[in-house]
Amino acid sequence: SLMLKAVNKPSQNLHAELLLRQLGARAASQSEGGGELDDYGRPRSSESRGLEALRQFLTKAGVNAASLSLRDASGLARQDLISPLATTQLLTYMLNHPHSAVFRDSLPVAGVDGTLSRRMRGTAAEKNVQAKTGSLMYVRSLSGSVTTKRGQTLVFSLLGNNYTGPGGDMTGLYDQVCALLAGFEGELSR
């Protein structure tokens, strides 16, 4: 839980990469085929084993992992390709996971801490949105959950690619969407 907070709240990419490799090393130690070789005849890396374990977990969560391109744990590789659908499927799965509280506690809270500490203040989203940010040049994302005025938990994923304007425009738009969702007084059906 401490490492997860170190990854998610400040968006610490190095820790994400280290966790992936540790996951891969653990998978290798539990595998009877620990001496497996990659396509080039070399011992499989902890990174490749970690990515395999990640794909297996995503499949268990109901995500079509074959439709994704996963190259690292941080999302910094330009070859990483995910979709809002896959992200919301994973987040929905995590809401009902036995470690749901640990996961949610690791996410930044709007207007309170982490990468969202200065965002959404003075709106219905403040202290009400728990979400992970992501950014690269021309890319901005925000994915997580929000509770509406009627107490309904909504999962969302906002991904913007190839936006060449100021990144603040995208984050401002995402914050407005979160405030609208938090202030929603209706009832959404599944």
XYZ file of N, CA and C in Angstrom:
570
model
N 0.825 -1.199 0.000
C 0.000 0.000 0.000
C 0.868 1.263 0.000
N 2.019 1.207 0.673
C 2.907 2.376 0.697
C 3.526 2.620 -0.670
N 3.939 1.558 -1.346
C 4.512 1.719 -2.676
C 3.467 2.218 -3.668
N 2.254 1.732 -3.530
C 1.191 2.167 -4.434
C 0.917 3.660 -4.261
N 0.920 4.132 -3.029
C 0.773 5.574 -2.786
C 1.943 6.346 -3.369
N 3.147 5.794 -3.244
C 4.338 6.461 -3.794
C 4.273 6.546 -5.314
N 3.620 5.592 -5.945
C 3.461 5.621 -7.400
C 2.343 6.581 -7.793
N 1.168 6.430 -7.206
C -0.018 7.127 -7.692
C -0.159 8.578 -7.253
N 0.066 8.877 -6.003
C -0.186 10.255 -5.543
C 0.717 11.266 -6.235
N 2.046 11.100 -6.225
C 2.889 12.081 -6.912
C 3.174 11.713 -8.369
N 2.639 10.588 -8.844
C 2.882 10.079 -10.191
C 4.365 9.791 -10.386
N 4.883 8.926 -9.532
C 6.305 8.577 -9.525
C 6.553 7.427 -10.502
N 6.987 7.776 -11.703
C 7.155 6.796 -12.771
C 8.239 5.765 -12.495
N 9.330 6.173 -11.859
C 10.402 5.223 -11.556
C 9.889 4.103 -10.657
N 9.102 4.451 -9.648
C 8.554 3.431 -8.748
C 7.626 2.476 -9.507
N 6.863 2.995 -10.467
C 5.988 2.139 -11.269
C 6.818 1.119 -12.044
N 7.910 1.577 -12.625
C 8.781 0.671 -13.378
C 9.410 -0.386 -12.468
N 9.822 0.025 -11.275
C 10.414 -0.923 -10.324
C 9.398 -1.964 -9.859
N 8.149 -1.537 -9.633
C 7.107 -2.486 -9.237
C 6.856 -3.514 -10.332
N 6.858 -3.078 -11.585
C 6.651 -4.011 -12.691
C 7.748 -5.060 -12.717
N 8.970 -4.634 -12.540
C 10.087 -5.578 -12.572
C 10.077 -6.515 -11.360
N 9.667 -5.992 -10.222
C 9.558 -6.841 -9.039
C 8.458 -7.884 -9.243
N 7.372 -7.471 -9.848
C 6.294 -8.405 -10.172
C 6.805 -9.496 -11.110
N 7.602 -9.099 -12.101
C 8.171 -10.075 -13.028
C 9.141 -11.020 -12.357
N 9.965 -10.498 -11.451
C 10.913 -11.354 -10.725
C 10.163 -12.338 -9.836
N 9.088 -11.882 -9.228
C 8.282 -12.772 -8.383
C 7.624 -13.864 -9.235
N 7.131 -13.488 -10.387
C 6.516 -14.474 -11.287
C 7.546 -15.516 -11.710
N 8.785 -15.081 -11.971
C 9.840 -16.018 -12.379
C 10.170 -16.981 -11.254
N 10.208 -16.486 -10.025
C 10.562 -17.356 -8.902
C 9.463 -18.372 -8.593
N 8.227 -18.046 -8.963
C 7.108 -18.954 -8.713
C 6.864 -19.903 -9.885
N 7.559 -19.650 -10.990
C 7.358 -20.431 -12.202
C 8.304 -21.625 -12.221
N 7.784 -22.750 -12.650
C 8.643 -23.922 -12.809
C 9.517 -23.763 -14.043
N 9.052 -22.973 -15.001
C 9.821 -22.739 -16.219
C 10.647 -21.473 -16.094
N 11.279 -21.265 -14.954
C 12.037 -20.050 -14.694
C 13.161 -19.809 -15.680
N 13.579 -20.832 -16.398
C 14.673 -20.675 -17.341
C 14.198 -20.394 -18.761
N 12.958 -19.917 -18.904
C 12.425 -19.637 -20.236
C 13.294 -18.630 -20.968
N 13.326 -18.772 -22.294
C 14.105 -17.867 -23.126
C 13.170 -17.002 -23.966
N 13.642 -15.804 -24.289
C 12.849 -14.933 -25.155
C 13.057 -15.322 -26.621
N 12.518 -14.543 -27.528
C 12.609 -14.849 -28.962
C 14.039 -14.828 -29.488
N 14.947 -14.245 -28.736
C 16.344 -14.142 -29.168
C 17.255 -15.133 -28.434
N 16.667 -16.058 -27.664
C 17.448 -17.064 -26.960
C 18.048 -16.588 -25.654
N 17.633 -15.402 -25.201
C 18.131 -14.864 -23.923
C 17.131 -15.198 -22.820
N 17.587 -15.252 -21.574
C 16.635 -15.446 -20.472
C 15.619 -14.310 -20.470
N 14.367 -14.644 -20.237
C 13.314 -13.614 -20.208
C 13.586 -12.614 -19.106
N 13.352 -11.360 -19.399
C 13.603 -10.288 -18.436
C 12.469 -10.186 -17.424
N 12.773 -9.596 -16.285
C 11.734 -9.363 -15.283
C 10.692 -8.398 -15.839
N 11.105 -7.501 -16.731
C 10.145 -6.579 -17.346
C 9.130 -7.337 -18.200
N 9.601 -8.252 -19.053
C 8.674 -8.993 -19.917
C 7.754 -9.886 -19.092
N 8.291 -10.473 -18.032
C 7.451 -11.297 -17.153
C 6.424 -10.433 -16.415
N 6.832 -9.242 -16.009
C 5.911 -8.317 -15.344
C 4.788 -7.877 -16.264
N 5.126 -7.591 -17.524
C 4.099 -7.206 -18.493
C 3.138 -8.361 -18.766
N 3.668 -9.588 -18.779
C 2.805 -10.757 -18.954
C 1.839 -10.892 -17.767
N 2.344 -10.706 -16.555
C 1.485 -10.769 -15.367
C 0.438 -9.649 -15.405
N 0.834 -8.480 -15.881
C -0.102 -7.360 -16.008
C -1.218 -7.702 -16.987
N -0.866 -8.270 -18.123
C -1.883 -8.663 -19.112
C -2.839 -9.710 -18.542
N -2.295 -10.654 -17.763
C -3.147 -11.673 -17.145
C -4.121 -11.033 -16.160
N -3.639 -10.073 -15.379
C -4.516 -9.387 -14.424
C -5.595 -8.597 -15.150
N -5.219 -7.904 -16.216
C -6.202 -7.133 -16.983
C -7.271 -8.047 -17.563
N -6.861 -9.210 -18.063
C -7.823 -10.171 -18.599
C -8.779 -10.626 -17.500
N -8.250 -10.897 -16.321
C -9.084 -11.281 -15.178
C -10.069 -10.168 -14.829
N -9.662 -8.927 -15.045
C -10.517 -7.772 -14.747
C -11.552 -7.512 -15.840
N -11.532 -8.321 -16.899
C -12.514 -8.162 -17.965
C -12.065 -7.247 -19.088
N -10.793 -6.902 -19.103
C -10.244 -6.039 -20.142
C -9.692 -6.902 -21.270
N -9.946 -6.513 -22.503
C -9.374 -7.216 -23.654
C -7.930 -6.756 -23.790
N -7.020 -7.432 -23.105
C -5.609 -7.035 -23.083
C -4.963 -7.131 -24.462
N -5.503 -7.975 -25.331
C -4.944 -8.104 -26.681
C -5.129 -6.824 -27.490
N -6.084 -5.998 -27.120
C -6.338 -4.763 -27.864
C -5.449 -3.606 -27.391
N -4.621 -3.853 -26.381
C -3.768 -2.810 -25.821
C -2.326 -3.011 -26.253
N -1.564 -1.941 -26.244
C -0.127 -2.027 -26.457
C 0.544 -1.565 -25.177
N 1.133 -2.501 -24.447
C 1.772 -2.206 -23.167
C 3.269 -2.441 -23.294
N 4.046 -1.388 -23.112
C 5.497 -1.488 -23.250
C 6.238 -1.221 -21.951
N 5.597 -0.541 -21.009
C 6.231 -0.244 -19.735
C 5.154 -0.065 -18.673
N 5.574 0.244 -17.460
C 4.616 0.397 -16.364
C 4.183 1.837 -16.159
N 5.005 2.770 -16.589
C 4.727 4.177 -16.322
C 3.819 4.819 -17.362
N 3.722 4.225 -18.539
C 2.950 4.838 -19.605
C 3.730 5.878 -20.381
N 5.027 5.968 -20.136
C 5.844 6.966 -20.815
C 6.279 6.554 -22.220
N 6.253 5.266 -22.507
C 6.638 4.809 -23.838
C 5.577 5.251 -24.845
N 6.013 5.844 -25.931
C 5.074 6.306 -26.955
C 4.316 5.141 -27.590
N 4.817 3.914 -27.424
C 4.135 2.744 -27.968
C 3.028 2.244 -27.047
N 2.928 2.778 -25.826
C 1.835 2.408 -24.932
C 0.532 2.949 -25.513
N -0.416 2.061 -25.734
C -1.714 2.472 -26.271
C -2.812 1.786 -25.466
N -3.643 2.594 -24.850
C -4.778 2.085 -24.077
C -6.029 2.827 -24.525
N -7.161 2.425 -24.013
C -8.411 3.088 -24.385
C -9.173 3.480 -23.119
N -10.061 4.461 -23.245
C -10.920 4.793 -22.097
C -11.762 3.594 -21.651
N -12.209 2.773 -22.611
C -13.002 1.589 -22.253
C -12.187 0.643 -21.376
N -10.968 0.331 -21.778
C -10.128 -0.569 -20.990
C -9.860 0.014 -19.606
N -9.623 1.302 -19.550
C -9.339 1.951 -18.267
C -10.553 1.909 -17.348
N -11.738 2.198 -17.874
C -12.933 2.170 -17.019
C -13.280 0.741 -16.608
N -13.004 -0.230 -17.468
C -13.234 -1.626 -17.075
C -12.336 -1.999 -15.904
N -11.074 -1.596 -15.966
C -10.147 -1.880 -14.870
C -10.582 -1.158 -13.595
N -10.932 0.112 -13.697
C -11.349 0.874 -12.511
C -12.621 0.293 -11.892
N -13.550 -0.133 -12.723
C -14.780 -0.750 -12.219
C -14.452 -2.047 -11.481
N -13.557 -2.833 -12.041
C -13.119 -4.070 -11.391
C -12.494 -3.752 -10.028
N -11.676 -2.724 -9.990
C -10.987 -2.372 -8.742
C -11.945 -1.853 -7.675
N -13.080 -1.293 -8.053
C -14.068 -0.845 -7.064
C -14.607 -2.008 -6.243
N -14.619 -3.195 -6.838
C -15.153 -4.378 -6.160
C -14.070 -5.372 -5.737
N -12.824 -5.004 -5.920
C -11.696 -5.875 -5.591
C -11.532 -5.954 -4.064
N -11.052 -7.088 -3.527
C -10.826 -7.183 -2.078
C -9.904 -6.090 -1.525
N -9.018 -5.548 -2.355
C -8.116 -4.477 -1.920
C -8.544 -3.114 -2.454
N -9.847 -2.968 -2.675
C -10.388 -1.730 -3.223
C -10.013 -0.513 -2.381
N -10.115 -0.629 -1.072
C -9.817 0.516 -0.193
C -8.351 0.940 -0.306
N -7.455 -0.031 -0.394
C -6.027 0.268 -0.539
C -5.784 0.987 -1.863
N -6.411 0.486 -2.921
C -6.249 1.106 -4.236
C -6.782 2.534 -4.228
N -7.994 2.718 -3.758
C -8.591 4.062 -3.758
C -7.788 5.033 -2.892
N -7.272 4.542 -1.786
C -6.483 5.392 -0.889
C -5.173 5.838 -1.538
N -4.733 5.123 -2.556
C -3.475 5.466 -3.224
C -3.650 6.576 -4.257
N -4.885 6.828 -4.656
C -5.128 7.804 -5.719
C -5.148 9.235 -5.189
N -4.665 10.189 -5.987
C -4.765 11.594 -5.607
C -6.228 12.010 -5.434
N -6.465 12.902 -4.485
C -7.803 13.416 -4.214
C -7.848 14.882 -4.656
N -8.866 15.222 -5.430
C -8.989 16.573 -5.975
C -8.981 17.627 -4.867
N -8.105 18.610 -5.029
C -8.007 19.715 -4.086
C -7.350 19.369 -2.776
N -6.822 18.153 -2.647
C -6.277 17.696 -1.362
C -4.806 17.297 -1.463
N -4.486 16.348 -2.330
C -3.113 15.826 -2.332
C -2.678 15.329 -3.697
N -1.414 14.948 -3.755
C -0.855 14.385 -4.977
C -0.932 15.339 -6.146
N -1.033 14.769 -7.329
C -1.062 15.571 -8.552
C -2.360 16.359 -8.721
N -3.340 16.110 -7.859
C -4.602 16.860 -7.914
C -4.732 17.876 -6.784
N -3.663 18.098 -6.035
C -3.755 18.960 -4.847
C -4.216 20.381 -5.162
N -3.905 20.893 -6.327
C -4.275 22.268 -6.679
C -5.417 22.339 -7.680
N -5.972 21.204 -7.994
C -7.021 21.170 -9.020
C -8.400 20.981 -8.406
N -9.390 21.549 -9.055
C -10.821 21.405 -8.752
C -11.224 22.029 -7.427
N -10.394 22.876 -6.868
C -10.736 23.548 -5.619
C -11.951 24.454 -5.822
N -12.814 24.488 -4.820
C -13.993 25.333 -4.876
C -15.100 24.825 -5.782
N -14.991 23.567 -6.210
C -16.038 22.961 -7.048
C -16.611 21.753 -6.322
N -17.676 21.200 -6.889
C -18.278 19.988 -6.311
C -17.320 18.806 -6.373
N -16.297 18.886 -7.203
C -15.329 17.792 -7.349
C -14.277 17.787 -6.243
N -14.087 18.922 -5.568
C -13.068 18.992 -4.515
C -13.365 17.958 -3.429
N -12.358 17.203 -3.055
C -12.427 16.129 -2.056
C -13.359 14.995 -2.481
N -13.821 15.019 -3.715
C -14.813 14.059 -4.180
C -14.337 13.239 -5.373
N -13.262 13.649 -5.992
C -12.709 12.923 -7.129
C -11.409 12.275 -6.697
N -11.290 10.995 -6.969
C -10.043 10.254 -6.753
C -9.626 9.751 -8.113
N -8.468 10.251 -8.594
C -8.111 9.933 -9.967
C -6.610 10.004 -10.184
N -6.173 9.308 -11.212
C -4.777 9.299 -11.614
C -4.611 10.178 -12.836
N -3.619 11.035 -12.788
C -3.301 11.900 -13.915
C -2.254 11.235 -14.797
N -2.134 11.725 -16.002
C -1.078 11.295 -16.904
C -0.817 12.398 -17.905
N 0.450 12.616 -18.210
C 0.747 13.639 -19.209
C 2.074 13.366 -19.911
N 2.069 13.639 -21.175
C 3.227 13.660 -22.058
C 2.993 14.846 -22.984
N 3.968 15.188 -23.778
C 3.737 16.247 -24.746
C 2.587 15.846 -25.664
N 1.596 16.685 -25.771
C 0.400 16.491 -26.593
C -0.542 15.411 -26.066
N -0.347 14.972 -24.829
C -1.211 13.951 -24.231
C -1.570 14.382 -22.813
N -2.849 14.292 -22.469
C -3.303 14.534 -21.099
C -4.372 13.493 -20.785
N -4.339 12.989 -19.552
C -5.359 12.024 -19.154
C -5.719 12.206 -17.687
N -6.918 11.783 -17.371
C -7.405 11.765 -15.994
C -8.429 10.640 -15.911
N -8.183 9.678 -15.032
C -9.076 8.527 -14.907
C -9.249 8.192 -13.438
N -10.486 7.915 -13.038
C -10.742 7.591 -11.643
C -12.226 7.469 -11.360
N -12.611 7.944 -10.176
C -14.019 7.865 -9.788
C -14.454 9.151 -9.103
N -15.741 9.372 -9.137
C -16.360 10.542 -8.519
C -17.713 10.097 -7.947
N -18.120 10.708 -6.867
C -19.424 10.417 -6.279
C -20.355 11.589 -6.574
N -21.532 11.297 -7.133
C -22.494 12.337 -7.477
C -23.202 12.837 -6.217
N -23.984 13.888 -6.377
C -24.738 14.440 -5.233
C -25.698 13.414 -4.645
N -26.166 12.479 -5.450
C -27.083 11.443 -4.957
C -26.344 10.237 -4.402
N -25.009 10.301 -4.370
C -24.227 9.223 -3.777
C -23.850 8.106 -4.727
N -24.084 8.284 -5.996
C -23.739 7.259 -6.974
C -22.271 7.417 -7.366
N -21.531 6.319 -7.340
C -20.134 6.343 -7.750
C -20.055 6.139 -9.255
N -19.363 7.056 -9.914
C -19.159 6.975 -11.353
C -17.672 6.782 -11.630
N -17.371 5.931 -12.577
C -16.003 5.716 -13.031
C -15.865 6.446 -14.360
N -14.725 7.103 -14.558
C -14.522 7.854 -15.793
C -13.076 7.734 -16.267
N -12.889 7.971 -17.544
C -11.543 8.017 -18.125
C -11.557 9.039 -19.255
N -10.779 10.082 -19.073
C -10.669 11.149 -20.058
C -9.254 11.114 -20.629
N -9.143 10.799 -21.906
C -7.839 10.691 -22.556
C -7.823 11.615 -23.766
N -6.850 12.496 -23.802
C -6.707 13.393 -24.940
C -5.350 13.217 -25.586
N -5.345 12.917 -26.864
C -4.106 12.699 -27.619
C -3.990 13.688 -28.763
N -2.766 14.020 -29.103
C -2.458 14.875 -30.241
C -3.051 16.277 -30.115
N -3.200 16.751 -28.881
C -3.669 18.108 -28.649
C -2.443 19.013 -28.612
N -2.349 19.928 -29.551
C -1.143 20.748 -29.665
C -1.263 22.096 -28.967
N -2.417 22.372 -28.379
C -2.569 23.622 -27.631
C -1.954 23.495 -26.247
N -2.136 24.508 -25.416
C -1.603 24.440 -24.051
C -2.218 23.266 -23.271
N -1.365 22.494 -22.586
C -1.851 21.358 -21.804
C -2.852 21.772 -20.745
N -2.714 22.998 -20.230
C -3.638 23.496 -19.223
C -5.073 23.582 -19.726
N -5.238 23.764 -21.033
C -6.597 23.790 -21.590
C -7.278 22.439 -21.398
N -6.530 21.370 -21.644
C -7.085 20.022 -21.480
C -7.381 19.730 -20.012
N -6.429 20.015 -19.132
C -6.658 19.722 -17.714
C -7.812 20.562 -17.180
N -7.923 21.804 -17.647
C -9.055 22.644 -17.228
C -10.381 22.061 -17.671
N -10.424 21.543 -18.892
C -11.639 20.911 -19.400
C -11.975 19.664 -18.583
N -10.973 18.852 -18.287
C -11.203 17.646 -17.485
C -11.736 18.007 -16.097
N -11.188 19.058 -15.509
C -11.661 19.494 -14.191
C -13.121 19.935 -14.245
N -13.499 20.589 -15.330
C -14.900 21.002 -15.497
C -15.812 19.787 -15.623
N -15.379 18.794 -16.367
C -16.171 17.568 -16.518
C -16.349 16.901 -15.152
N -15.275 16.829 -14.368
C -15.358 16.219 -13.039
C -16.316 16.993 -12.135
N -16.272 18.312 -12.203
C -17.180 19.128 -11.394
C -18.633 18.896 -11.811
N -18.880 18.764 -13.110
C -20.236 18.469 -13.590
C -20.711 17.102 -13.095
N -19.839 16.110 -13.166
C -20.200 14.769 -12.696
C -20.481 14.775 -11.191
N -19.638 15.466 -10.429
C -19.817 15.516 -8.977
C -21.107 16.240 -8.598
N -21.489 17.227 -9.373
C -22.701 17.992 -9.085
C -23.971 17.392 -9.649
N -23.856 16.278 -10.363
C -25.013 15.641 -11.007
C -25.993 15.142 -9.953
N -27.251 15.543 -10.096
C -28.279 15.170 -9.119
C -29.209 14.076 -9.612
N -29.043 13.667 -10.848
C -29.892 12.615 -11.414
C -29.405 11.233 -11.020
N -29.969 10.250 -11.701
C -29.588 8.858 -11.458
C -29.193 8.252 -12.790
N -28.001 7.672 -12.843
C -27.539 7.007 -14.050
C -27.756 5.516 -13.918
N -28.230 4.899 -15.001
C -28.367 3.437 -15.001
C -27.147 2.852 -15.694
N -26.899 1.597 -15.453
C -25.728 0.932 -16.045
C -25.907 0.695 -17.491
